[in-house]
Short mmCIF file of C-alpha atoms and ligand atoms in Angstrom, two decimals:
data_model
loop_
_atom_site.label_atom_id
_atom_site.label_comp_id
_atom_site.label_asym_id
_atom_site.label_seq_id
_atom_site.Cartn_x
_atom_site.Cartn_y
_atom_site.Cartn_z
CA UNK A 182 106.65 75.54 70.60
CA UNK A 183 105.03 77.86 73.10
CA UNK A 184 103.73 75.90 76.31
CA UNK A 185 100.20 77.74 75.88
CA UNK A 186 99.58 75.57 72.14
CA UNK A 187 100.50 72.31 73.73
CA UNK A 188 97.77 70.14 72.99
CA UNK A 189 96.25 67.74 75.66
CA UNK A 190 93.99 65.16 75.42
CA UNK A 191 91.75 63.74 78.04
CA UNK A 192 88.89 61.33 78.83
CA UNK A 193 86.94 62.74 81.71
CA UNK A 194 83.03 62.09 82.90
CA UNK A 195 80.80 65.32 83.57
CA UNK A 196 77.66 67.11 84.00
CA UNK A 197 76.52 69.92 81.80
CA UNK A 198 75.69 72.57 84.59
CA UNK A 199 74.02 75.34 82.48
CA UNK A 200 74.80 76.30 78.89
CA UNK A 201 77.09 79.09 76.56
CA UNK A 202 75.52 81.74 74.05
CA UNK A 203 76.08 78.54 71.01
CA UNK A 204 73.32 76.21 72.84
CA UNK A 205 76.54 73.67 74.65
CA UNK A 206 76.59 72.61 77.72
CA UNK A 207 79.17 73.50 79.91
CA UNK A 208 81.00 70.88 81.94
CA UNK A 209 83.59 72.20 84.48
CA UNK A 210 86.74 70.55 85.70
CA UNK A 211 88.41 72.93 88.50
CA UNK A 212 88.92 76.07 86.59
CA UNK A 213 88.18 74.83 83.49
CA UNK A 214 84.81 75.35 81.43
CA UNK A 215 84.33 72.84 79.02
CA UNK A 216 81.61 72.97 76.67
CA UNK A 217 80.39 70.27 75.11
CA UNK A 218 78.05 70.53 71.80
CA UNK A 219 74.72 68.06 71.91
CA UNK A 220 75.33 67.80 75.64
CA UNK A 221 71.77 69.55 77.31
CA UNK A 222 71.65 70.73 80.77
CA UNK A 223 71.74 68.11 83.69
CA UNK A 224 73.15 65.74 81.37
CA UNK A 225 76.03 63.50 82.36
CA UNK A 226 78.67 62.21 79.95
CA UNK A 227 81.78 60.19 79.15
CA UNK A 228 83.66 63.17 77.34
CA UNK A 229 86.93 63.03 74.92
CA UNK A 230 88.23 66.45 75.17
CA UNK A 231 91.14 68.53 73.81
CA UNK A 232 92.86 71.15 74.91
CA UNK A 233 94.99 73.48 72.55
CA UNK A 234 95.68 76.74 73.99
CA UNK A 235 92.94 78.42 75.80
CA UNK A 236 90.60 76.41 73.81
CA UNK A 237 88.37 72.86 73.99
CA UNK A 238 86.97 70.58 71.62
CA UNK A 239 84.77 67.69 73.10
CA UNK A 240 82.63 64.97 72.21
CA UNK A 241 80.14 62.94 73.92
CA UNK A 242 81.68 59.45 73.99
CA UNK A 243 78.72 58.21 75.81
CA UNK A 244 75.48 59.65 77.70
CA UNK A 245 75.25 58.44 81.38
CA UNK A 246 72.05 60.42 82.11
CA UNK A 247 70.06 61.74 79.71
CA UNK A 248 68.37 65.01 80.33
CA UNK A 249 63.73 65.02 79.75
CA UNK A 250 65.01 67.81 77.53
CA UNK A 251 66.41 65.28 74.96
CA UNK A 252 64.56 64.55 71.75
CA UNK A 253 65.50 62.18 68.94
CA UNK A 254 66.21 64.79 66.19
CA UNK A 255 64.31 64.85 62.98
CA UNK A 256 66.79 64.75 60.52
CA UNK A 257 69.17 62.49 59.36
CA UNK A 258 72.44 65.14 58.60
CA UNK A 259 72.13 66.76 62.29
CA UNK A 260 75.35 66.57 63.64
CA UNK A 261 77.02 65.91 60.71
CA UNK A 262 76.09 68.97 59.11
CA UNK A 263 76.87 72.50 60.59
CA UNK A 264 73.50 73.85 59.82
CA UNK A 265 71.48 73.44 63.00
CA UNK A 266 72.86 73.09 66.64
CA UNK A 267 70.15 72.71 69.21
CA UNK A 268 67.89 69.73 67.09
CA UNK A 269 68.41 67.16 70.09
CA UNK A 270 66.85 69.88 72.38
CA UNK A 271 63.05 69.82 72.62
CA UNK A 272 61.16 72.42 70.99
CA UNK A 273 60.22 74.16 74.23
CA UNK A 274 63.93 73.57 75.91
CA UNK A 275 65.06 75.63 72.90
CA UNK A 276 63.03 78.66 73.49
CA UNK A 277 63.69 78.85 77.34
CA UNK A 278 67.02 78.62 76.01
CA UNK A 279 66.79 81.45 74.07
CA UNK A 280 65.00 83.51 76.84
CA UNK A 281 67.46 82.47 79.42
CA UNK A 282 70.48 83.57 76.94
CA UNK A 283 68.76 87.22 76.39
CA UNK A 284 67.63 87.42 80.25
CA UNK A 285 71.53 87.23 80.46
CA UNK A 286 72.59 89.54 79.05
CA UNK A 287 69.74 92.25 80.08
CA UNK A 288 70.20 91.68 84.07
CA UNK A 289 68.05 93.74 86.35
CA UNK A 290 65.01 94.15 83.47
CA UNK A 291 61.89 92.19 82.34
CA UNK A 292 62.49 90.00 79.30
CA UNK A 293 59.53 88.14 77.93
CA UNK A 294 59.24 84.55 77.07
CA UNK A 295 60.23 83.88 73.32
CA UNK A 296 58.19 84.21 70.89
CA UNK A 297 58.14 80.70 68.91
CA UNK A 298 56.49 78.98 65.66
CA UNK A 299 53.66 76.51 66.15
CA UNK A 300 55.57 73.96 63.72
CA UNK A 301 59.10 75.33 63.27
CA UNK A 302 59.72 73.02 60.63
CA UNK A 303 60.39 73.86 56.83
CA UNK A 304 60.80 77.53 57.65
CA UNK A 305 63.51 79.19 55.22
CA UNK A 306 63.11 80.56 52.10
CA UNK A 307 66.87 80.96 51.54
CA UNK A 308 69.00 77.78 50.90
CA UNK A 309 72.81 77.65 49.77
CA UNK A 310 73.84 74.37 48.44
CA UNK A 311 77.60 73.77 47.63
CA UNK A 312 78.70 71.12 44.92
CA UNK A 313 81.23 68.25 45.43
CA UNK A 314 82.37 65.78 43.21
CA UNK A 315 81.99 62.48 45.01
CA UNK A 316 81.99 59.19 41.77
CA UNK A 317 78.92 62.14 41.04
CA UNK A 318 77.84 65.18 41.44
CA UNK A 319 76.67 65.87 44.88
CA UNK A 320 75.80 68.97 46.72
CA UNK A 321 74.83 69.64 50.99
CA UNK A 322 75.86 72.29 53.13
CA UNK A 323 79.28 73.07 54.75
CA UNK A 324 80.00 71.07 58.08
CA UNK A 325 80.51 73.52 61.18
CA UNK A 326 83.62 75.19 60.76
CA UNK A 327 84.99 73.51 57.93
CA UNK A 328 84.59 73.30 54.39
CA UNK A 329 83.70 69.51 53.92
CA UNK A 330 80.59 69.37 51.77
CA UNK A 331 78.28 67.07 53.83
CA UNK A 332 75.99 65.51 51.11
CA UNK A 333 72.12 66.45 51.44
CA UNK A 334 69.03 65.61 49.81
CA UNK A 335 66.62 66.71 52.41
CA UNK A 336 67.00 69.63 54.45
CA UNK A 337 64.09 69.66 57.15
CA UNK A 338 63.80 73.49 57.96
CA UNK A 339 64.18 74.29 54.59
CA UNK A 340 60.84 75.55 52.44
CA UNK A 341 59.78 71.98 50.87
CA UNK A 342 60.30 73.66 47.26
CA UNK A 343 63.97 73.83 47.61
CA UNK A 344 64.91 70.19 47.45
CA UNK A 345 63.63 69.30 44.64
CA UNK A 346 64.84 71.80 42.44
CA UNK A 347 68.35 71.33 44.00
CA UNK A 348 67.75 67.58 42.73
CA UNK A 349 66.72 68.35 39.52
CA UNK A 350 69.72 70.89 39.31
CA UNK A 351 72.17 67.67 40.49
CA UNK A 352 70.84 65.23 38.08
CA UNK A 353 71.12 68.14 35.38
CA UNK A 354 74.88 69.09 36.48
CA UNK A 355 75.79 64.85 36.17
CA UNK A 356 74.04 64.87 32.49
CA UNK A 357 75.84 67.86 31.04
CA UNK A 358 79.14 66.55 32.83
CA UNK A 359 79.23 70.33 34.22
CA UNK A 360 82.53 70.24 36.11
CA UNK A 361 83.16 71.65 40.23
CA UNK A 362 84.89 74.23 40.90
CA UNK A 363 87.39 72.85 43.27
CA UNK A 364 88.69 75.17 45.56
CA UNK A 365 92.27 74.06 45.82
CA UNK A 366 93.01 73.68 42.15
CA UNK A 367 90.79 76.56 41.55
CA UNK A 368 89.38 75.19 38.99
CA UNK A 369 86.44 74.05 37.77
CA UNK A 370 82.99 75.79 36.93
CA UNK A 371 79.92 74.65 39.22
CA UNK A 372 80.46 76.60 43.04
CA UNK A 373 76.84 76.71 44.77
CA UNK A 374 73.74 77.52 44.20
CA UNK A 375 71.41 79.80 46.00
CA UNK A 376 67.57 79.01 45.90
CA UNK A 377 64.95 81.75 46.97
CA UNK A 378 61.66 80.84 47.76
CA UNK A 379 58.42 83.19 48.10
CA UNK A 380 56.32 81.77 51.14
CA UNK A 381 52.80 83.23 50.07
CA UNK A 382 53.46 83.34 46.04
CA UNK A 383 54.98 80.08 46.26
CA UNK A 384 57.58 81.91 42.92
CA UNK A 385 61.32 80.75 43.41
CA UNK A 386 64.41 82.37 42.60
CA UNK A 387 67.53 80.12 41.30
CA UNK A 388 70.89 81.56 41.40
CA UNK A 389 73.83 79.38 39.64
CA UNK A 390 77.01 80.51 41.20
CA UNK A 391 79.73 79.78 38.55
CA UNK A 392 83.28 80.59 38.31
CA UNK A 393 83.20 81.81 34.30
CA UNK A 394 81.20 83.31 32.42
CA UNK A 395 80.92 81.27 29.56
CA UNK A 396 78.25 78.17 30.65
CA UNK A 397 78.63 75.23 28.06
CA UNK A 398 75.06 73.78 27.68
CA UNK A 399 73.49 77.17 29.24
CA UNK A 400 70.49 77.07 26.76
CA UNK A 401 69.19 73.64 27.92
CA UNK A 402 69.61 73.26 31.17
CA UNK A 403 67.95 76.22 31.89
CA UNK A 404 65.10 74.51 29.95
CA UNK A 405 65.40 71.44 31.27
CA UNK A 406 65.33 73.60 34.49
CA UNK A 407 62.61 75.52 34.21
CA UNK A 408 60.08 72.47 32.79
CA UNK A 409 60.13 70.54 35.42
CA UNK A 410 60.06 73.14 38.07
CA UNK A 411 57.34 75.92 36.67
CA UNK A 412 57.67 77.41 39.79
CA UNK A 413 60.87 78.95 39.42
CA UNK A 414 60.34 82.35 37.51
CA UNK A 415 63.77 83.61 37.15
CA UNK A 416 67.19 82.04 36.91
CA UNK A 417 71.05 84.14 37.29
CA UNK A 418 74.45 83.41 36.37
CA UNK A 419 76.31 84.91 39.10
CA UNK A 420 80.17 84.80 38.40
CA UNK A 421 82.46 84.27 41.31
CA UNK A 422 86.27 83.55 40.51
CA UNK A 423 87.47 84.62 43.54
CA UNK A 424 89.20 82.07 46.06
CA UNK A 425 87.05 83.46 48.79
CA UNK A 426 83.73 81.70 51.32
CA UNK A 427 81.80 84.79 50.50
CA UNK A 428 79.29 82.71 48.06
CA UNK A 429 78.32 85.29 45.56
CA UNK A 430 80.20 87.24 42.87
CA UNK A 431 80.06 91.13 41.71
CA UNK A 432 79.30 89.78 37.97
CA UNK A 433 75.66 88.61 37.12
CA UNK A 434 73.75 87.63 34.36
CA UNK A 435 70.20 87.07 34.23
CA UNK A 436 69.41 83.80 32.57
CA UNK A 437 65.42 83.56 32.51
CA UNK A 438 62.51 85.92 34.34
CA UNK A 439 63.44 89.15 35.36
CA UNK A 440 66.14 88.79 37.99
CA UNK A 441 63.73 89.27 40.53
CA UNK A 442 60.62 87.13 42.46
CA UNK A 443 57.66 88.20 44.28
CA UNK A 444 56.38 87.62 48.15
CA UNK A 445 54.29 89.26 50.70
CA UNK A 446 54.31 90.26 53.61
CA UNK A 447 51.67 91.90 56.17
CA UNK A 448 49.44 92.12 53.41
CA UNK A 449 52.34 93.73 51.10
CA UNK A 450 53.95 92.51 48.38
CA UNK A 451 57.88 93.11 47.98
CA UNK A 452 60.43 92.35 44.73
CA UNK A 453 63.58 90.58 46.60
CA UNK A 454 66.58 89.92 44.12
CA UNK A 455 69.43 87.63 45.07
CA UNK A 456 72.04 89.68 46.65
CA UNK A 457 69.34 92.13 48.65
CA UNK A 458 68.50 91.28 52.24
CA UNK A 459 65.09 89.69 53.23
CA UNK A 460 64.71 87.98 56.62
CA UNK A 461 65.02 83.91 56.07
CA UNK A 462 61.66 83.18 58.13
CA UNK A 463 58.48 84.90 56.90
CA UNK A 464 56.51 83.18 59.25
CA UNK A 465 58.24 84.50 62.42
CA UNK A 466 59.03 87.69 60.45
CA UNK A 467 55.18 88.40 60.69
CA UNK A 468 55.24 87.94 64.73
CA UNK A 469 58.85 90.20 64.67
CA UNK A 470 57.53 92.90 62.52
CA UNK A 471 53.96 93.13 64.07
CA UNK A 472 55.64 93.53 67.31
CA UNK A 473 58.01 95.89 66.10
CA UNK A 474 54.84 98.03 64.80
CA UNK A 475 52.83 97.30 68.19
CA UNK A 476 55.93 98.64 70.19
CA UNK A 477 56.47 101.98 67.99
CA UNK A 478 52.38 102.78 68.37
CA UNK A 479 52.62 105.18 65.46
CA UNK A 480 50.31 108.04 65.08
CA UNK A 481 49.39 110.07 61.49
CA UNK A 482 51.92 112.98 62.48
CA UNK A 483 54.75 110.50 63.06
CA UNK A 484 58.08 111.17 61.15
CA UNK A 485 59.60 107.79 60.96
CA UNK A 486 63.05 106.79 59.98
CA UNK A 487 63.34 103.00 59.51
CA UNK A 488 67.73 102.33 59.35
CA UNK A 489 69.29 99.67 58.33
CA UNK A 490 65.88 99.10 56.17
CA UNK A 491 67.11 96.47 53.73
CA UNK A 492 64.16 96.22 50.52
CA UNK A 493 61.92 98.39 52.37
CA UNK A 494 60.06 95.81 54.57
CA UNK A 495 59.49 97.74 57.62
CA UNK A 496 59.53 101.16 56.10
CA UNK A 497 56.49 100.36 53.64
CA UNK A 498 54.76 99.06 56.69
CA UNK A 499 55.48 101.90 58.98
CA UNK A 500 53.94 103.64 56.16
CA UNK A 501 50.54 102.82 56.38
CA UNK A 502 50.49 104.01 59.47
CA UNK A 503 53.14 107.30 59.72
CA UNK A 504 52.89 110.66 57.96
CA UNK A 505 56.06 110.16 56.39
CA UNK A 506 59.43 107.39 56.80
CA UNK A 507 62.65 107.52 55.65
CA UNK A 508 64.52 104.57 54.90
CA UNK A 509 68.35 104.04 55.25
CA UNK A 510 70.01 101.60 53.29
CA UNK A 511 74.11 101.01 52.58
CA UNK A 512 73.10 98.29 49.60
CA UNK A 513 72.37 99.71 46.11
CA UNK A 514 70.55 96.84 45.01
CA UNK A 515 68.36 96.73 48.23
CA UNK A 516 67.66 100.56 47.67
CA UNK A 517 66.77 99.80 44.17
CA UNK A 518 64.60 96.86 45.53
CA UNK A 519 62.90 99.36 48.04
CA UNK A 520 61.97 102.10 45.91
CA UNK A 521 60.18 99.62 43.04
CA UNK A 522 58.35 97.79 46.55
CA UNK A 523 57.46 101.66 47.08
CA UNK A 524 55.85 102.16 43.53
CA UNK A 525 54.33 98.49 43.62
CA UNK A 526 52.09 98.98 46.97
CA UNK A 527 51.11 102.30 45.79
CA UNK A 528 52.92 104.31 49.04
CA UNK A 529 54.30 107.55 48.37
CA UNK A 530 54.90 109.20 51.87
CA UNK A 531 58.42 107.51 51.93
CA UNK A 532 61.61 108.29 50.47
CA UNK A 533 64.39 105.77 50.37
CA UNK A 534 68.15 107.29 51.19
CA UNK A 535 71.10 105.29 49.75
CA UNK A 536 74.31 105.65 52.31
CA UNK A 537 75.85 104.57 55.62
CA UNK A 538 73.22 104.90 58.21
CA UNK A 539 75.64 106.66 61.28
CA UNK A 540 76.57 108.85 58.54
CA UNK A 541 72.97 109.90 57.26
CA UNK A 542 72.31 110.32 60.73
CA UNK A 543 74.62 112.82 61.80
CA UNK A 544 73.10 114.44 59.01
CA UNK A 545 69.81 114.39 59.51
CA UNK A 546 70.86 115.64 63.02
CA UNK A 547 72.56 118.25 61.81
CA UNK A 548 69.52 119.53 59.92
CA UNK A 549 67.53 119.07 63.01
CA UNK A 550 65.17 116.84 61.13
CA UNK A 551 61.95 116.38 63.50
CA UNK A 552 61.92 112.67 64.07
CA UNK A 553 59.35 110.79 66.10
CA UNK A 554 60.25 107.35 65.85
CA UNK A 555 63.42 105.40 64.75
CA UNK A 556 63.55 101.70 63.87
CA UNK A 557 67.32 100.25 63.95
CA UNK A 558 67.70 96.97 62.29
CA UNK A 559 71.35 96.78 62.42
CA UNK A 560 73.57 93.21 60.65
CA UNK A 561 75.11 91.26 63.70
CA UNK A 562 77.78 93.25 64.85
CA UNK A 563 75.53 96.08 65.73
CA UNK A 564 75.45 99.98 65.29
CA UNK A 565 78.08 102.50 65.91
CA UNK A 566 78.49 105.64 67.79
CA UNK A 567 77.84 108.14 65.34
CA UNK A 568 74.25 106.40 64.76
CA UNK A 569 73.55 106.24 68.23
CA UNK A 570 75.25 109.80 69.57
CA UNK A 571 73.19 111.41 66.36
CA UNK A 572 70.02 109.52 68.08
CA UNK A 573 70.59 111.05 71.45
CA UNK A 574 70.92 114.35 69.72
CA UNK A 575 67.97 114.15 67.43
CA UNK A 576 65.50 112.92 70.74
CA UNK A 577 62.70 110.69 68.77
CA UNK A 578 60.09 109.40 71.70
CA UNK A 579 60.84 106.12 70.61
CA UNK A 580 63.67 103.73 69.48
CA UNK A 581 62.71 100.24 68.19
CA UNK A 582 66.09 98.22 67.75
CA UNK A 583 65.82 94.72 66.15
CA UNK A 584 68.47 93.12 66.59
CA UNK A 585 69.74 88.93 65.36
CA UNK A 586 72.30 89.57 67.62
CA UNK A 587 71.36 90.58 71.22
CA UNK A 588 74.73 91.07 72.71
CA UNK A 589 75.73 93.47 70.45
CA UNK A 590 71.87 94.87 71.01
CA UNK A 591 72.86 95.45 74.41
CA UNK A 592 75.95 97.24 73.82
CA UNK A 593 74.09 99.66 71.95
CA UNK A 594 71.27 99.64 74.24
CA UNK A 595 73.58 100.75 77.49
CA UNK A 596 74.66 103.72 75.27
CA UNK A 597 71.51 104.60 74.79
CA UNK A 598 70.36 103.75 78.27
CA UNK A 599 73.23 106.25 79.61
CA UNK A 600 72.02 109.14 77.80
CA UNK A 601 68.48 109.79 78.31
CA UNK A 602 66.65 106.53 77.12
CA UNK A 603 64.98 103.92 79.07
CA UNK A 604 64.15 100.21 78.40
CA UNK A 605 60.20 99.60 77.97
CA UNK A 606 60.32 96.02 75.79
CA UNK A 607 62.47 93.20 75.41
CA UNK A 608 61.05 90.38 73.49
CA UNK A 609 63.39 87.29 71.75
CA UNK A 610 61.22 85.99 68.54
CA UNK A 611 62.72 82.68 67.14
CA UNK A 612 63.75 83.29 63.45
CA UNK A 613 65.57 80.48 63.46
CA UNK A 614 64.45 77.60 65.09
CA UNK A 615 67.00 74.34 65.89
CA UNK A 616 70.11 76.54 65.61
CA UNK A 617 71.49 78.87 68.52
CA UNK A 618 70.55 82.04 66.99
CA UNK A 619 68.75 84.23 68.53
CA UNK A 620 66.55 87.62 67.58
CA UNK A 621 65.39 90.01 70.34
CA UNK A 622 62.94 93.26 69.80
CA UNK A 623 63.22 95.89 72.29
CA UNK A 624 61.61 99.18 73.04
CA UNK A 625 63.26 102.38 74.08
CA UNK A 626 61.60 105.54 75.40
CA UNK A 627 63.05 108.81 75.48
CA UNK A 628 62.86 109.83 79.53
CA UNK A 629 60.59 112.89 80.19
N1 SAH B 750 65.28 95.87 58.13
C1 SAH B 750 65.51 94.98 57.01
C2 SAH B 750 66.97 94.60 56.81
C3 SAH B 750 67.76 94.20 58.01
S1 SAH B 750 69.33 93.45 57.67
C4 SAH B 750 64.63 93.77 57.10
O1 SAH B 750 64.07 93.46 58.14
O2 SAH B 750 64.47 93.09 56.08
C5 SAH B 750 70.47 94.72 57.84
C6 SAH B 750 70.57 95.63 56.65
O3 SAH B 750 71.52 96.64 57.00
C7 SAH B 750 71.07 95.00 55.36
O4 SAH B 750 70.17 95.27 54.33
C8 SAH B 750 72.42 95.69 55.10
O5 SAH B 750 72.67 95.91 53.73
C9 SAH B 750 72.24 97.00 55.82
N2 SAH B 750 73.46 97.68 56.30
C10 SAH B 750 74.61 97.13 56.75
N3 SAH B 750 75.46 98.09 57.17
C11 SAH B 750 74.86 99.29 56.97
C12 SAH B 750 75.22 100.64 57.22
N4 SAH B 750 76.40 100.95 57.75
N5 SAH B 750 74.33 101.60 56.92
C13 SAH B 750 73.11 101.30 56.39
N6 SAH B 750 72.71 100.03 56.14
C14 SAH B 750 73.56 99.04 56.42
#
């Protein structure tokens, strides 16, 4: 065995002395940076740590001195389950957290404090539940790194329809004898289920995630389903075979509604399906996308292109206020989504473009295509360098880049910042309150 994966195991006392980007604090011994999860700032603890490699594990054996940061956390699963990592962390600790991690990363330039919820409690509209056969049928979320099924009846941040339904789907999965799909064997038939939930039309969206197609008892459980929870207006098979953490299959089937649910947003209503993407807090997503709007200050002559646009959100809005937007989209079904959220709100001054977005860009700066204003709302590992060198070539005024991941914001930022941009806005927004994520808004203005 190589001497770098011996394993060592130590008990050692230390104080956190500031934290890392997942919300731990960071105890040092000589060289070494330890961090320690549920540890806050200032705290000092009796540690068990292991060392395998270049890497630590560590657990609090026992606080010494606790930290006026600490609070007793809500719910009964934290630190069992791997949903939420910063719940022993007050409230306010969590958003200076969040601040601090963005200020960070954007040294030498403003960042404003984060923007949080006034009770950032029962906040998601999207919950994944994964079945385990425990005497029962049980079902909970994945611990951190692992895929142990931690049982859960309750999820606190979760929109207060989604429990119930989840228990009604239990009890119904133990009465039918429905079997889970067990990952090792791989076999079985119940996987997870994925529950939707519209924050102002209060409609819910149930997706079964099976591994066959055939569903013995399909006819009345979906009944069964569907009276005691009127709120859910459409129900899908989706098929998933695959030996594989990504939760949902290709194959889908709708069982009851139209495969689709209803919210709103900013006054706007929008169709969201199960596989498009729709931010998980619509609470927050108000603050995000009003900023967003603020920060782009768009006129009536405005030509708008809104990338990475998902079902339209920030497009439709843009809209109202634009002479015309664009929206780029890789997803098919989010395009699809987009163009019906179009028709729906009446807006016809945007146009909805299917394809990679760096691509479509080079494109559209090939053609020279006047734009004003560009909204980037990249997934987590950012844009690339065909989006942002067709950017520097097409000159819009403004560049409003969301981003739920704001070191790979900055990466993309300094490329921009290199080539004839400059920084007006930074501002974090807390989309997800008691984990470590963080979102951050900025503004970029094309130098005169
Ligand atoms: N702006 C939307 C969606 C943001 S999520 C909203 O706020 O709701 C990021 C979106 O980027 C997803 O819909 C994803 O499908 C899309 N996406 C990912 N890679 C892409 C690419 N290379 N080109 C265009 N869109 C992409």
């Amino acid at each position: 065995m190589s001497k770098k994966f011996v394993e060592t195991q130590k008990n050692i006392r230390g104080k956190a002395l500031y934290y890392d980007e997942n919300g731990c604090g960071v105890v040092e011994q000589g060289k070494m940076k330890i961090p320690v999860p549920f540890l806050l700032k200032d705290e000092v603890a009796d540690l068990f740590v292991v060392k395998q490699g270049k890497y630590f594990t560590s657990r609090i054996d026992k606080l010494i001195e606790t930290s006026n940061d600490r609070v007793k956390p809500k719910c009964e699963y934290y630190t069992s389950c791997g949903g939420c990592q910063l719940m022993h962390m007050s409230y306010d600790a969590q958003l200076k957290f969040k601040t601090k991690y963005v200020k960070g990363l954007y040294k030498g330039y403003k960042v404003e404090d984060t923007i949080g919820m006034d009770d950032p409690y029962a906040y998601r509209n999207k919950m994944i539940s994964t079945f385990k056969f425990d005497k029962k049928i049980k079902s909970g979320f994945y611990k951190l790194y692992s895929h142990d099924v931690v049982s859960i009846k309750k999820c606190l941040v979760q929109d207060d329809l989604a429990d119930p339904i989840m228990e009604t789907i239990r009890q119904l999965a133990n009465q039918y004898k429905l079997k889970v799909f067990n990952e090792d064997k791989k076999s079985g038939f119940l996987r997870h289920v994925l529950i939707r939930t519209g924050h102002y039309s209060r409609e819910v969206l149930v997706v079964l995630v099976v591994a066959d197609r055939v569903f013995p008892g399909k006819g009345q459980f979906i009944k069964a389903l569907v009276k005691r929870h009127p709120e859910i207006k459409t129900i899908i098979q989706n098929v998933n075979k695959r030996q594989t953490s990504v939760v949902l299959g290709e194959e889908e089937h709708i069982l009851y509604g139209s495969g689709t649910i209803k919210d709103q947003l900013m006054g706007l209503t929008f169709n969201i399906s199960s596989k498009s993407f729709y931010q998980i807090n619509p609470v927050q997503t108000e603050k995000l996308y009003g900023l967003a709007i603020e920060m782009a200050d768009l006129k009536e002559k405005d030509l708008v292109i809104d990338t990475y646009s998902g079902i339209g959100t920030i497009s439709l809005i843009a809209a109202k206020k634009a002479n015309k937007v664009f929206g780029v989209e890789i997803n098919k079904a989010a395009i699809k989504n987009a163009i019906k959220n179009a028709k729906i709100n009446k807006i016809s001054n945007v146009q909805f473009v299917e394809g990679d977005a760096g691509k479509i860009m080079v494109q559209m700066a090939k053609e020279r295509v006047p734009v004003t204003t560009v909204f980037m709302d990249p997934p987590r590992s950012g844009s690339d360098e065909k989006f942002l060198s067709s950017i520097v070539k097409l000159k819009p005024k403004k560049v409003i880049y969301i981003s739920c991941n704001p070191a790979t914001q900055k990466r993309d930022v300094d490329y921009l910042l290199k080539r004839g941009y400059e920084l007006e806005r930074i501002v974090p927004v807390d989309m997800f309150s008691h984990t470590n994520h963080v979102e951050s808004v900025c503004k970029l203005k094309l130098k005169k």
